[in-house]
Amino acid sequence: MENKYEVVKSQIKEQLLATKIKPGEKLPSIRAAAKRWTCSVNTAIRAYQELEKEHLIYAVPKSGYYAVLRSASSAQTTIERIDFSAASPDPQVMPYKDFQHCLNRAIELYEDQLFAYSDPQGFFSLRRELEKHLAHSQVFAEPSNICVVSGGQQALHLLASMPFPNGKTAVLVEQPTFHGMLRSLELLGITTLGIERTMDGIDLDELERHFRNNQIKFFYTVPRFHNPLGACYTEAQKKEIARLAKRYDVFILEDDYLADMEISGKTDPIYSYDPSGHVVYVKSFSKIMLPGLRLATVVLPSSLMETFRMFKASCDSSTSVLSQAALELYFKCGMYEHHAEMIRERYRLRMECLADACRRHLPPTFRFEIGKAGIFSRTLLPESINPNDLIAALHHQNVRITSTDQSYLRTFKRDNGLRVSIIQTDADQIERGIALLAETAAALEQKQKKEGLWRVTDWRE
Ligand SMILES: Cc1ncc(COP(=O)(O)O)c(C=O)c1O
């Protein structure tokens, strides 16, 4: 015998498939559903939950359940997930085998060194490799100024925690910016100020005012392929930031997390324009290869190194030496550069597909600017669309995407944007995902118009 919820579920499903309940239409509240299908509230909840699992309806928090915003017949087919929210590299292109080889070789070569406590600043022979590796991006540093950390996130957190020789305590961040940095600053209770960043950069006069008038310890910036904007600073902007840093004794925390994605030969970091020792350069290895290794590097001016070492040592003694030694060999045998080249080209092509799909599918009320490389871009929605409604509707069509909300300080004016990542979507998924995004947004607007009309009629009555 069928359970009652199954009966209710199949009745609602029939109405959905016959579009008696239209795509985007709100379903009766749980109580109303219980009354209509003469069942208990629990049965109605269970029926809705089962329909949700089948991607026929979706829930909007504090609002209710809605029929999915595409034709009911197509909703019957299983939809493959399209993930525009990911920040972790595509598992399909991770260099597992090559790295496994380097791990085995590292154990043979270094034996017990890998399983003892080690230098908090990092395995020396890796730091020597890093010296060569960083020089390719115009980051010239001695091993004594290079530190290995357990991911870029650890470097950001430690730098936010420790005192700086300029004696200042506040931090300035771009708005929007990488949410991991914002969370660290918030947890540490650090006074944080924001400066607006767009695809064109920041207002450099405003930056100067901040540097002059506020007690800024450091300015955290993601100059290249910004998260979430995808924007890059021009050479002139980077030079000016370096000049202002020196003039006002403010440090720059330069997060170059996508340095290896660079496709233009002559794009140097802020670090290369600063002879005064005011730039801390952080480079993560997570986006190019295996984020689970937790490996990144920091180049510090001598004035910061001792304090940083102390904070690093008291945090985790040292980064896993096994991972460090394997990375050293991965660099030494040229596998890193080979892999980076492949990834760079792959993501560049995806960004091209994204730009093309956005141009063809998104209506003129959407605003997007897509860089030539990197992994992120932002799409600004018209005011009529609430990003959370759109995200929820897409979620139920197996499209994952995030808003830019978490990239903002609580006190800063937010945009109405979505962050689109291509790191785990191939060309075909980008095409289908952006088409679905446009289709779903149009259906949402349509639904809102209808509900608006209905409300007017209701009010007149
Ligand atoms: C801008 C930026 N910086 C740093 C990180 C941290 O990377 P990890 O800690 O994996 O090295 C991320 C991760 O997404 C990021 O987007």
Short mmCIF file of C-alpha atoms in Angstrom, two decimals, residues 4-365:
data_model
loop_
_atom_site.label_atom_id
_atom_site.label_comp_id
_atom_site.label_asym_id
_atom_site.label_seq_id
_atom_site.Cartn_x
_atom_site.Cartn_y
_atom_site.Cartn_z
CA LYS A 4 -0.18 8.91 2.14
CA TYR A 5 2.71 11.27 1.33
CA GLU A 6 3.35 9.31 -1.89
CA VAL A 7 -0.25 9.79 -2.94
CA VAL A 8 -0.08 13.51 -2.23
CA LYS A 9 3.28 13.74 -3.95
CA SER A 10 2.06 12.03 -7.11
CA GLN A 11 -1.02 14.26 -7.25
CA ILE A 12 1.09 17.40 -7.02
CA LYS A 13 3.60 15.94 -9.47
CA GLU A 14 0.83 15.34 -11.99
CA GLN A 15 -0.22 18.97 -11.73
CA LEU A 16 3.38 20.11 -12.14
CA LEU A 17 3.98 17.93 -15.19
CA ALA A 18 0.72 19.04 -16.78
CA THR A 19 1.79 22.63 -15.92
CA LYS A 20 -1.42 23.12 -13.98
CA ILE A 21 1.00 24.50 -11.46
CA LYS A 22 3.13 26.71 -13.73
CA PRO A 23 6.95 26.97 -13.64
CA GLY A 24 7.86 29.64 -11.10
CA GLU A 25 4.41 29.55 -9.46
CA LYS A 26 4.27 29.45 -5.68
CA LEU A 27 2.81 26.26 -4.26
CA PRO A 28 0.21 26.40 -1.49
CA SER A 29 1.69 26.84 2.00
CA ILE A 30 2.17 23.62 3.99
CA ARG A 31 -1.02 24.23 5.91
CA ALA A 32 -3.01 25.03 2.78
CA ALA A 33 -1.56 21.94 1.08
CA ALA A 34 -2.58 19.74 4.04
CA LYS A 35 -6.12 21.10 3.77
CA ARG A 36 -6.30 20.79 -0.01
CA TRP A 37 -5.00 17.22 -0.17
CA THR A 38 -6.70 16.23 3.09
CA CYS A 39 -3.59 15.06 4.87
CA SER A 40 -1.58 15.99 7.94
CA VAL A 41 0.94 18.84 7.95
CA ASN A 42 3.77 16.29 8.29
CA THR A 43 2.53 14.42 5.22
CA ALA A 44 2.44 17.65 3.21
CA ILE A 45 5.99 18.51 4.34
CA ARG A 46 7.22 15.04 3.33
CA ALA A 47 5.52 15.28 -0.07
CA TYR A 48 7.13 18.68 -0.74
CA GLN A 49 10.52 17.40 0.39
CA GLU A 50 10.29 14.44 -1.98
CA LEU A 51 9.32 16.72 -4.88
CA GLU A 52 12.23 18.95 -4.00
CA LYS A 53 14.60 15.98 -4.19
CA GLU A 54 13.32 15.33 -7.71
CA HIS A 55 14.06 18.97 -8.64
CA LEU A 56 10.42 19.61 -9.44
CA ILE A 57 10.00 22.29 -6.78
CA TYR A 58 12.38 24.37 -4.70
CA ALA A 59 12.22 26.17 -1.38
CA VAL A 60 12.92 29.87 -0.87
CA PRO A 61 13.70 30.50 2.82
CA LYS A 62 10.94 32.43 4.63
CA SER A 63 8.82 32.44 1.48
CA GLY A 64 7.70 28.93 0.56
CA TYR A 65 7.91 26.36 -2.23
CA TYR A 66 7.94 27.14 -5.96
CA ALA A 67 7.64 25.07 -9.11
CA VAL A 68 11.02 24.91 -10.89
CA LEU A 69 11.47 27.60 -13.46
CA ARG A 70 11.75 25.46 -16.58
CA SER A 71 9.33 23.33 -18.46
CA ALA A 72 8.07 20.48 -16.30
CA SER A 73 8.81 17.91 -19.01
CA SER A 74 12.48 18.78 -19.13
CA ALA A 75 12.59 18.77 -15.32
CA GLN A 76 11.86 15.06 -15.42
CA THR A 77 15.23 14.27 -16.87
CA THR A 78 18.18 14.08 -14.49
CA ILE A 79 20.15 17.25 -14.81
CA GLU A 80 23.92 17.10 -14.59
CA ARG A 81 25.37 19.53 -12.06
CA ILE A 82 26.89 22.73 -13.40
CA ASP A 83 29.07 24.35 -10.75
CA PHE A 84 29.78 28.07 -11.12
CA SER A 85 30.45 28.35 -7.38
CA ALA A 86 33.64 26.28 -7.10
CA ALA A 87 37.00 27.71 -6.06
CA SER A 88 38.85 24.40 -6.05
CA PRO A 89 40.54 23.13 -9.25
CA ASP A 90 38.80 20.73 -11.57
CA PRO A 91 39.42 17.19 -10.17
CA GLN A 92 39.67 16.02 -13.80
CA VAL A 93 42.90 17.95 -14.29
CA MET A 94 44.62 17.40 -10.97
CA PRO A 95 48.15 15.96 -11.33
CA TYR A 96 47.61 13.00 -8.96
CA LYS A 97 49.94 10.53 -10.66
CA ASP A 98 52.81 12.95 -11.20
CA PHE A 99 52.58 14.17 -7.65
CA GLN A 100 52.44 10.65 -6.29
CA HIS A 101 55.68 9.99 -8.13
CA CYS A 102 57.25 13.06 -6.48
CA LEU A 103 56.01 11.98 -3.04
CA ASN A 104 57.62 8.55 -3.42
CA ARG A 105 60.84 10.05 -4.72
CA ALA A 106 60.91 12.58 -1.84
CA ILE A 107 60.65 9.78 0.72
CA GLU A 108 63.52 7.91 -0.95
CA LEU A 109 65.66 11.01 -1.14
CA TYR A 110 65.08 12.69 2.20
CA GLU A 111 63.96 9.76 4.38
CA ASP A 112 63.72 10.73 8.07
CA GLN A 113 64.01 14.50 7.44
CA LEU A 114 60.45 14.42 6.23
CA PHE A 115 59.06 12.97 9.41
CA ALA A 116 60.78 15.16 12.00
CA TYR A 117 60.02 18.71 13.19
CA SER A 118 61.29 21.16 10.64
CA ASP A 119 62.14 24.84 10.08
CA PRO A 120 59.00 26.98 10.57
CA GLN A 121 60.15 29.12 7.64
CA GLY A 122 60.05 26.13 5.30
CA PHE A 123 62.21 23.30 3.92
CA PHE A 124 65.41 25.01 2.78
CA SER A 125 65.83 23.20 -0.54
CA LEU A 126 62.24 24.07 -1.48
CA ARG A 127 62.90 27.72 -0.64
CA ARG A 128 65.87 27.63 -3.02
CA GLU A 129 63.57 26.28 -5.77
CA LEU A 130 61.02 28.95 -4.92
CA GLU A 131 63.67 31.63 -5.37
CA LYS A 132 64.01 30.54 -9.03
CA HIS A 133 60.29 30.00 -9.51
CA LEU A 134 59.34 33.44 -8.15
CA ALA A 135 61.96 35.18 -10.27
CA HIS A 136 59.92 34.22 -13.38
CA SER A 137 57.19 36.56 -12.09
CA GLN A 138 59.68 39.33 -11.31
CA VAL A 139 59.65 38.52 -7.60
CA PHE A 140 63.32 38.56 -6.70
CA ALA A 141 64.02 37.35 -3.18
CA GLU A 142 66.63 35.39 -1.23
CA PRO A 143 65.60 32.16 0.50
CA SER A 144 66.02 34.07 3.78
CA ASN A 145 63.06 36.28 2.81
CA ILE A 146 60.93 33.39 1.57
CA CYS A 147 58.63 31.46 3.85
CA VAL A 148 56.51 28.38 3.12
CA VAL A 149 53.05 28.39 4.66
CA SER A 150 50.12 26.00 4.94
CA GLY A 151 48.05 27.71 2.25
CA GLY A 152 47.63 31.37 1.34
CA GLN A 153 44.82 31.58 3.89
CA GLN A 154 47.28 30.90 6.72
CA ALA A 155 49.56 33.69 5.52
CA LEU A 156 46.66 36.15 5.43
CA HIS A 157 45.52 35.16 8.90
CA LEU A 158 49.02 35.37 10.43
CA LEU A 159 49.73 38.74 8.82
CA ALA A 160 46.41 40.08 10.06
CA SER A 161 47.24 38.84 13.60
CA MET A 162 50.80 40.06 14.00
CA PRO A 163 52.07 43.56 14.83
CA PHE A 164 53.78 45.54 12.05
CA PRO A 165 56.80 47.85 12.44
CA ASN A 166 54.73 50.88 11.35
CA GLY A 167 52.85 50.52 14.65
CA LYS A 168 49.46 50.91 12.94
CA THR A 169 46.52 48.59 13.55
CA ALA A 170 43.73 49.01 10.96
CA VAL A 171 43.50 47.11 7.68
CA LEU A 172 42.22 48.44 4.35
CA VAL A 173 40.59 46.01 1.91
CA GLU A 174 39.17 46.29 -1.58
CA GLN A 175 35.41 46.04 -1.83
CA PRO A 176 34.47 43.46 -2.83
CA THR A 177 37.33 41.17 -1.86
CA PHE A 178 38.26 37.55 -1.05
CA HIS A 179 35.86 36.44 1.68
CA GLY A 180 38.51 34.30 3.46
CA MET A 181 40.41 37.49 4.32
CA LEU A 182 37.27 39.21 5.56
CA ARG A 183 36.44 36.26 7.84
CA SER A 184 39.95 36.33 9.38
CA LEU A 185 39.76 40.07 10.01
CA GLU A 186 36.34 39.73 11.53
CA LEU A 187 37.35 36.83 13.80
CA LEU A 188 40.41 38.73 14.95
CA GLY A 189 38.31 41.84 15.70
CA ILE A 190 40.52 44.06 13.53
CA THR A 191 39.26 47.50 12.46
CA THR A 192 38.75 47.08 8.73
CA LEU A 193 38.06 49.81 6.19
CA GLY A 194 36.99 49.33 2.58
CA ILE A 195 37.74 51.01 -0.73
CA GLU A 196 35.63 50.28 -3.79
CA ARG A 197 37.27 48.20 -6.54
CA THR A 198 35.77 47.94 -9.99
CA MET A 199 37.05 46.53 -13.27
CA ASP A 200 38.78 49.91 -13.73
CA GLY A 201 40.62 49.75 -10.43
CA ILE A 202 40.31 51.93 -7.33
CA ASP A 203 40.18 55.66 -6.76
CA LEU A 204 43.86 56.34 -6.06
CA ASP A 205 43.09 59.72 -4.44
CA GLU A 206 40.83 57.93 -2.01
CA LEU A 207 43.57 55.38 -1.37
CA GLU A 208 45.95 58.23 -0.55
CA ARG A 209 43.41 59.77 1.84
CA HIS A 210 43.11 56.43 3.63
CA PHE A 211 46.87 56.04 3.85
CA ARG A 212 47.30 59.63 5.09
CA ASN A 213 44.41 59.87 7.54
CA ASN A 214 43.83 56.39 8.92
CA GLN A 215 46.08 54.11 10.90
CA ILE A 216 46.47 51.57 8.10
CA LYS A 217 48.83 48.70 8.95
CA PHE A 218 48.42 47.16 5.50
CA PHE A 219 46.29 47.35 2.39
CA TYR A 220 45.15 43.88 1.30
CA THR A 221 44.88 43.67 -2.48
CA VAL A 222 44.39 41.01 -5.14
CA PRO A 223 45.88 42.85 -8.13
CA ARG A 224 45.63 40.01 -10.65
CA PHE A 225 42.39 38.16 -11.62
CA HIS A 226 40.65 39.51 -8.53
CA ASN A 227 38.26 37.34 -6.54
CA PRO A 228 35.33 37.91 -7.22
CA LEU A 229 35.68 40.54 -9.99
CA GLY A 230 38.31 38.96 -12.23
CA ALA A 231 39.85 42.44 -12.60
CA CYS A 232 43.57 43.30 -13.00
CA TYR A 233 45.36 46.54 -12.15
CA THR A 234 47.27 48.38 -14.85
CA GLU A 235 51.00 48.89 -14.54
CA ALA A 236 50.48 52.58 -13.70
CA GLN A 237 48.05 51.70 -10.90
CA LYS A 238 50.45 49.17 -9.39
CA LYS A 239 53.31 51.68 -9.51
CA GLU A 240 51.17 54.30 -7.78
CA ILE A 241 50.10 51.87 -5.04
CA ALA A 242 53.78 51.04 -4.40
CA ARG A 243 54.67 54.75 -4.34
CA LEU A 244 51.91 55.59 -1.85
CA ALA A 245 52.90 52.65 0.37
CA LYS A 246 56.42 54.00 0.71
CA ARG A 247 55.31 57.60 1.14
CA TYR A 248 52.87 56.87 3.99
CA ASP A 249 54.67 53.87 5.51
CA VAL A 250 51.75 51.53 4.84
CA PHE A 251 52.43 47.88 3.91
CA ILE A 252 50.81 46.23 0.92
CA LEU A 253 49.64 42.64 1.28
CA GLU A 254 49.72 41.49 -2.33
CA ASP A 255 47.73 38.27 -2.82
CA ASP A 256 48.87 36.86 -6.17
CA TYR A 257 46.82 33.65 -5.88
CA LEU A 258 46.50 33.24 -9.67
CA ALA A 259 49.98 34.35 -10.75
CA ASP A 260 50.39 31.20 -12.87
CA MET A 261 47.30 31.99 -14.94
CA GLU A 262 48.95 35.04 -16.48
CA ILE A 263 48.80 34.98 -20.26
CA SER A 264 50.45 38.30 -21.01
CA GLY A 265 54.25 38.10 -20.74
CA LYS A 266 54.76 41.56 -19.24
CA THR A 267 52.49 41.81 -16.22
CA ASP A 268 54.49 42.29 -13.08
CA PRO A 269 53.29 42.32 -9.47
CA ILE A 270 53.29 45.40 -7.20
CA TYR A 271 56.21 43.73 -5.41
CA SER A 272 58.42 44.39 -8.44
CA TYR A 273 57.74 48.16 -8.25
CA ASP A 274 58.64 48.50 -4.58
CA PRO A 275 62.29 48.91 -3.71
CA SER A 276 61.37 50.19 -0.22
CA GLY A 277 60.38 46.88 1.41
CA HIS A 278 56.70 47.70 1.91
CA VAL A 279 55.20 44.79 -0.05
CA VAL A 280 54.45 41.34 1.34
CA TYR A 281 53.93 38.97 -1.57
CA VAL A 282 51.74 35.86 -1.14
CA LYS A 283 51.42 33.14 -3.74
CA SER A 284 49.18 30.12 -3.30
CA PHE A 285 49.69 26.81 -5.14
CA SER A 286 46.08 25.75 -4.57
CA LYS A 287 44.45 26.94 -7.78
CA ILE A 288 46.99 25.44 -10.12
CA MET A 289 47.24 22.02 -8.50
CA LEU A 290 46.27 20.22 -5.32
CA PRO A 291 44.66 22.51 -2.70
CA GLY A 292 44.68 19.70 -0.14
CA LEU A 293 48.48 19.90 0.02
CA ARG A 294 48.03 23.26 1.79
CA LEU A 295 51.03 24.92 0.24
CA ALA A 296 51.73 28.57 -0.45
CA THR A 297 54.69 30.89 -0.23
CA VAL A 298 55.21 34.36 1.26
CA VAL A 299 57.98 36.79 0.48
CA LEU A 300 58.53 39.16 3.38
CA PRO A 301 60.66 42.25 3.83
CA SER A 302 63.38 41.68 6.45
CA SER A 303 61.57 44.06 8.85
CA LEU A 304 58.69 41.53 9.13
CA MET A 305 60.43 38.17 8.86
CA GLU A 306 61.30 37.50 12.50
CA THR A 307 57.81 38.31 13.79
CA PHE A 308 56.22 36.29 11.01
CA ARG A 309 58.43 33.28 11.80
CA MET A 310 57.38 33.45 15.44
CA PHE A 311 53.68 33.62 14.61
CA LYS A 312 54.01 30.82 12.08
CA ALA A 313 55.94 28.59 14.52
CA SER A 314 53.42 29.12 17.30
CA CYS A 315 50.59 28.36 14.90
CA ASP A 316 51.64 24.98 13.46
CA SER A 317 55.41 24.53 14.07
CA SER A 318 55.88 24.02 10.35
CA THR A 319 54.05 23.16 7.16
CA SER A 320 54.01 19.44 6.28
CA VAL A 321 57.58 18.66 5.22
CA LEU A 322 56.45 15.72 3.10
CA SER A 323 54.29 18.03 0.93
CA GLN A 324 57.11 20.59 0.74
CA ALA A 325 59.74 18.09 -0.38
CA ALA A 326 57.42 16.63 -3.02
CA LEU A 327 56.67 20.13 -4.33
CA GLU A 328 60.40 20.81 -4.56
CA LEU A 329 60.84 17.75 -6.83
CA TYR A 330 57.71 18.66 -8.80
CA PHE A 331 59.39 22.01 -9.58
CA LYS A 332 62.81 20.49 -10.21
CA CYS A 333 61.69 18.03 -12.89
CA GLY A 334 59.71 20.71 -14.75
CA MET A 335 56.32 19.13 -14.03
CA TYR A 336 54.99 22.28 -12.36
CA GLU A 337 55.58 24.53 -15.37
CA HIS A 338 54.23 21.89 -17.74
CA HIS A 339 51.07 21.47 -15.67
CA ALA A 340 50.63 25.24 -15.21
CA GLU A 341 50.81 25.72 -18.98
CA MET A 342 48.04 23.20 -19.54
CA ILE A 343 45.82 24.70 -16.81
CA ARG A 344 46.42 28.25 -18.02
CA GLU A 345 45.31 27.42 -21.56
CA ARG A 346 42.32 25.41 -20.36
CA TYR A 347 40.99 28.18 -18.13
CA ARG A 348 41.74 30.85 -20.74
CA LEU A 349 39.54 29.01 -23.23
CA ARG A 350 36.81 28.67 -20.61
CA MET A 351 36.88 32.42 -19.93
CA GLU A 352 36.49 32.98 -23.69
CA CYS A 353 33.48 30.63 -23.74
CA LEU A 354 32.00 32.44 -20.74
CA ALA A 355 32.34 35.84 -22.39
CA ASP A 356 30.77 34.49 -25.56
CA ALA A 357 27.88 32.75 -23.74
CA CYS A 358 27.15 35.86 -21.65
CA ARG A 359 27.08 38.06 -24.74
CA ARG A 360 24.64 35.75 -26.49
CA HIS A 361 22.33 34.77 -23.63
CA LEU A 362 22.21 37.53 -21.03
CA PRO A 363 19.79 40.41 -21.57
CA PRO A 364 21.08 44.03 -21.72
CA THR A 365 19.87 44.63 -18.15
#
